[in-house]
Amino acid sequence: MSGILAAAIAVGLAAIGAGIGNGLIVGNTVSSIARQPELRGTLQTTMFIGIGLVEAIPIIAVVIAFMALGSGA
């Protein structure tokens, strides 16, 4: 039972962290576009790459949680 709780906490914290990270990335990108509108395309591309990297963390956390639950430990 404690393994299930630990997996849920790990996935939840990873999701919270990714949400905060995505908020910071998008917020800073919007403020950068407001300051330099001519760089919109470059900034958006960089933003999407950053969001993709940040979103990998909760996916990895889910995989590790499933591995921990499946190992019987």
Short mmCIF file of N, CA and C in Angstrom, two decimals:
data_model
loop_
_atom_site.label_atom_id
_atom_site.label_comp_id
_atom_site.label_asym_id
_atom_site.label_seq_id
_atom_site.Cartn_x
_atom_site.Cartn_y
_atom_site.Cartn_z
N MET A 1 0.82 -1.20 0.00
CA MET A 1 0.00 0.00 0.00
C MET A 1 0.86 1.26 0.00
N SER A 2 1.97 1.22 0.74
CA SER A 2 2.82 2.41 0.80
C SER A 2 3.50 2.68 -0.54
N GLY A 3 3.72 1.61 -1.34
CA GLY A 3 4.31 1.80 -2.66
C GLY A 3 3.39 2.57 -3.58
N ILE A 4 2.10 2.29 -3.46
CA ILE A 4 1.12 3.00 -4.29
C ILE A 4 1.08 4.48 -3.90
N LEU A 5 1.14 4.75 -2.62
CA LEU A 5 1.13 6.13 -2.14
C LEU A 5 2.39 6.86 -2.60
N ALA A 6 3.52 6.19 -2.51
CA ALA A 6 4.78 6.82 -2.94
C ALA A 6 4.76 7.11 -4.44
N ALA A 7 4.23 6.19 -5.23
CA ALA A 7 4.13 6.40 -6.68
C ALA A 7 3.22 7.58 -6.99
N ALA A 8 2.09 7.66 -6.28
CA ALA A 8 1.15 8.75 -6.51
C ALA A 8 1.77 10.10 -6.15
N ILE A 9 2.50 10.13 -5.04
CA ILE A 9 3.16 11.38 -4.63
C ILE A 9 4.22 11.78 -5.65
N ALA A 10 5.00 10.81 -6.13
CA ALA A 10 6.06 11.12 -7.09
C ALA A 10 5.48 11.67 -8.39
N VAL A 11 4.43 11.05 -8.88
CA VAL A 11 3.81 11.52 -10.12
C VAL A 11 3.16 12.89 -9.91
N GLY A 12 2.51 13.08 -8.77
CA GLY A 12 1.88 14.37 -8.48
C GLY A 12 2.89 15.50 -8.38
N LEU A 13 4.00 15.26 -7.70
CA LEU A 13 5.02 16.30 -7.58
C LEU A 13 5.66 16.60 -8.93
N ALA A 14 5.86 15.57 -9.75
CA ALA A 14 6.41 15.80 -11.08
C ALA A 14 5.45 16.64 -11.92
N ALA A 15 4.15 16.38 -11.80
CA ALA A 15 3.17 17.16 -12.55
C ALA A 15 3.13 18.61 -12.09
N ILE A 16 3.21 18.81 -10.77
CA ILE A 16 3.23 20.18 -10.25
C ILE A 16 4.47 20.92 -10.73
N GLY A 17 5.61 20.25 -10.68
CA GLY A 17 6.84 20.87 -11.15
C GLY A 17 6.79 21.23 -12.62
N ALA A 18 6.23 20.33 -13.42
CA ALA A 18 6.11 20.60 -14.85
C ALA A 18 5.15 21.76 -15.11
N GLY A 19 4.08 21.84 -14.34
CA GLY A 19 3.15 22.96 -14.49
C GLY A 19 3.80 24.29 -14.18
N ILE A 20 4.57 24.33 -13.11
CA ILE A 20 5.28 25.56 -12.75
C ILE A 20 6.30 25.91 -13.82
N GLY A 21 7.05 24.90 -14.27
CA GLY A 21 8.06 25.14 -15.30
C GLY A 21 7.46 25.65 -16.60
N ASN A 22 6.35 25.04 -17.01
CA ASN A 22 5.69 25.49 -18.24
C ASN A 22 5.16 26.91 -18.09
N GLY A 23 4.63 27.23 -16.93
CA GLY A 23 4.16 28.59 -16.69
C GLY A 23 5.27 29.61 -16.80
N LEU A 24 6.41 29.29 -16.24
CA LEU A 24 7.55 30.20 -16.32
C LEU A 24 8.04 30.35 -17.76
N ILE A 25 8.11 29.24 -18.48
CA ILE A 25 8.59 29.30 -19.86
C ILE A 25 7.65 30.15 -20.72
N VAL A 26 6.37 29.87 -20.64
CA VAL A 26 5.41 30.60 -21.48
C VAL A 26 5.34 32.07 -21.06
N GLY A 27 5.34 32.35 -19.77
CA GLY A 27 5.30 33.73 -19.30
C GLY A 27 6.48 34.54 -19.77
N ASN A 28 7.66 33.96 -19.67
CA ASN A 28 8.86 34.68 -20.12
C ASN A 28 8.88 34.83 -21.64
N THR A 29 8.35 33.85 -22.35
CA THR A 29 8.29 33.97 -23.81
C THR A 29 7.34 35.08 -24.22
N VAL A 30 6.19 35.17 -23.56
CA VAL A 30 5.23 36.22 -23.89
C VAL A 30 5.83 37.60 -23.61
N SER A 31 6.52 37.74 -22.49
CA SER A 31 7.13 39.05 -22.20
C SER A 31 8.26 39.36 -23.19
N SER A 32 8.98 38.34 -23.63
CA SER A 32 10.03 38.58 -24.63
C SER A 32 9.43 38.98 -25.97
N ILE A 33 8.33 38.35 -26.35
CA ILE A 33 7.67 38.72 -27.61
C ILE A 33 7.11 40.13 -27.52
N ALA A 34 6.64 40.52 -26.34
CA ALA A 34 6.12 41.88 -26.18
C ALA A 34 7.23 42.91 -26.35
N ARG A 35 8.45 42.55 -25.91
CA ARG A 35 9.57 43.48 -26.04
C ARG A 35 10.15 43.51 -27.44
N GLN A 36 10.20 42.32 -28.10
CA GLN A 36 10.78 42.24 -29.44
C GLN A 36 9.87 41.40 -30.34
N PRO A 37 8.83 42.00 -30.88
CA PRO A 37 7.86 41.23 -31.68
C PRO A 37 8.47 40.60 -32.94
N GLU A 38 9.55 41.17 -33.44
CA GLU A 38 10.14 40.63 -34.67
C GLU A 38 10.80 39.26 -34.46
N LEU A 39 11.06 38.89 -33.21
CA LEU A 39 11.66 37.58 -32.91
C LEU A 39 10.63 36.54 -32.51
N ARG A 40 9.38 36.78 -32.83
CA ARG A 40 8.30 35.90 -32.39
C ARG A 40 8.52 34.44 -32.81
N GLY A 41 8.85 34.21 -34.06
CA GLY A 41 9.02 32.85 -34.56
C GLY A 41 10.14 32.10 -33.85
N THR A 42 11.26 32.76 -33.69
CA THR A 42 12.40 32.15 -33.01
C THR A 42 12.08 31.86 -31.56
N LEU A 43 11.44 32.81 -30.90
CA LEU A 43 11.10 32.62 -29.49
C LEU A 43 10.08 31.51 -29.30
N GLN A 44 9.10 31.42 -30.19
CA GLN A 44 8.10 30.36 -30.07
C GLN A 44 8.72 28.99 -30.29
N THR A 45 9.63 28.89 -31.26
CA THR A 45 10.30 27.62 -31.49
C THR A 45 11.08 27.19 -30.26
N THR A 46 11.82 28.11 -29.69
CA THR A 46 12.58 27.80 -28.48
C THR A 46 11.65 27.44 -27.33
N MET A 47 10.51 28.13 -27.23
CA MET A 47 9.54 27.84 -26.17
C MET A 47 9.00 26.42 -26.31
N PHE A 48 8.65 26.02 -27.52
CA PHE A 48 8.08 24.68 -27.71
C PHE A 48 9.11 23.60 -27.41
N ILE A 49 10.37 23.83 -27.75
CA ILE A 49 11.42 22.87 -27.40
C ILE A 49 11.55 22.78 -25.89
N GLY A 50 11.55 23.92 -25.21
CA GLY A 50 11.64 23.92 -23.75
C GLY A 50 10.46 23.23 -23.08
N ILE A 51 9.26 23.46 -23.59
CA ILE A 51 8.08 22.81 -23.03
C ILE A 51 8.16 21.30 -23.23
N GLY A 52 8.64 20.89 -24.39
CA GLY A 52 8.79 19.46 -24.64
C GLY A 52 9.76 18.81 -23.67
N LEU A 53 10.85 19.50 -23.38
CA LEU A 53 11.83 18.97 -22.43
C LEU A 53 11.26 18.93 -21.02
N VAL A 54 10.51 19.95 -20.64
CA VAL A 54 9.92 19.98 -19.30
C VAL A 54 8.86 18.90 -19.16
N GLU A 55 8.08 18.66 -20.21
CA GLU A 55 7.02 17.65 -20.14
C GLU A 55 7.57 16.24 -20.09
N ALA A 56 8.83 16.05 -20.45
CA ALA A 56 9.43 14.71 -20.36
C ALA A 56 9.57 14.26 -18.91
N ILE A 57 9.72 15.19 -17.99
CA ILE A 57 9.93 14.83 -16.58
C ILE A 57 8.74 14.08 -15.99
N PRO A 58 7.49 14.56 -16.12
CA PRO A 58 6.38 13.77 -15.56
C PRO A 58 6.18 12.43 -16.26
N ILE A 59 6.50 12.37 -17.55
CA ILE A 59 6.37 11.10 -18.26
C ILE A 59 7.38 10.10 -17.69
N ILE A 60 8.60 10.54 -17.45
CA ILE A 60 9.61 9.67 -16.85
C ILE A 60 9.18 9.27 -15.44
N ALA A 61 8.59 10.19 -14.69
CA ALA A 61 8.13 9.87 -13.34
C ALA A 61 7.05 8.80 -13.36
N VAL A 62 6.14 8.87 -14.33
CA VAL A 62 5.09 7.85 -14.44
C VAL A 62 5.71 6.49 -14.76
N VAL A 63 6.66 6.46 -15.66
CA VAL A 63 7.32 5.20 -16.01
C VAL A 63 8.03 4.62 -14.81
N ILE A 64 8.76 5.45 -14.07
CA ILE A 64 9.46 4.96 -12.88
C ILE A 64 8.47 4.48 -11.82
N ALA A 65 7.34 5.17 -11.67
CA ALA A 65 6.33 4.75 -10.70
C ALA A 65 5.75 3.39 -11.07
N PHE A 66 5.47 3.19 -12.37
CA PHE A 66 4.96 1.89 -12.81
C PHE A 66 6.01 0.80 -12.62
N MET A 67 7.27 1.12 -12.86
CA MET A 67 8.32 0.13 -12.64
C MET A 67 8.44 -0.24 -11.17
N ALA A 68 8.33 0.76 -10.31
CA ALA A 68 8.41 0.49 -8.87
C ALA A 68 7.22 -0.33 -8.39
N LEU A 69 6.05 -0.07 -8.93
CA LEU A 69 4.86 -0.84 -8.53
C LEU A 69 4.93 -2.27 -9.07
N GLY A 70 5.48 -2.42 -10.27
CA GLY A 70 5.54 -3.74 -10.87
C GLY A 70 6.62 -4.65 -10.30
N SER A 71 7.60 -4.04 -9.63
CA SER A 71 8.71 -4.85 -9.09
C SER A 71 8.34 -5.60 -7.83
N GLY A 72 7.23 -5.25 -7.20
CA GLY A 72 6.80 -5.92 -5.99
C GLY A 72 7.52 -5.44 -4.74
N ALA A 73 8.28 -4.37 -4.88
CA ALA A 73 9.01 -3.86 -3.70
C ALA A 73 8.15 -3.01 -2.82
#
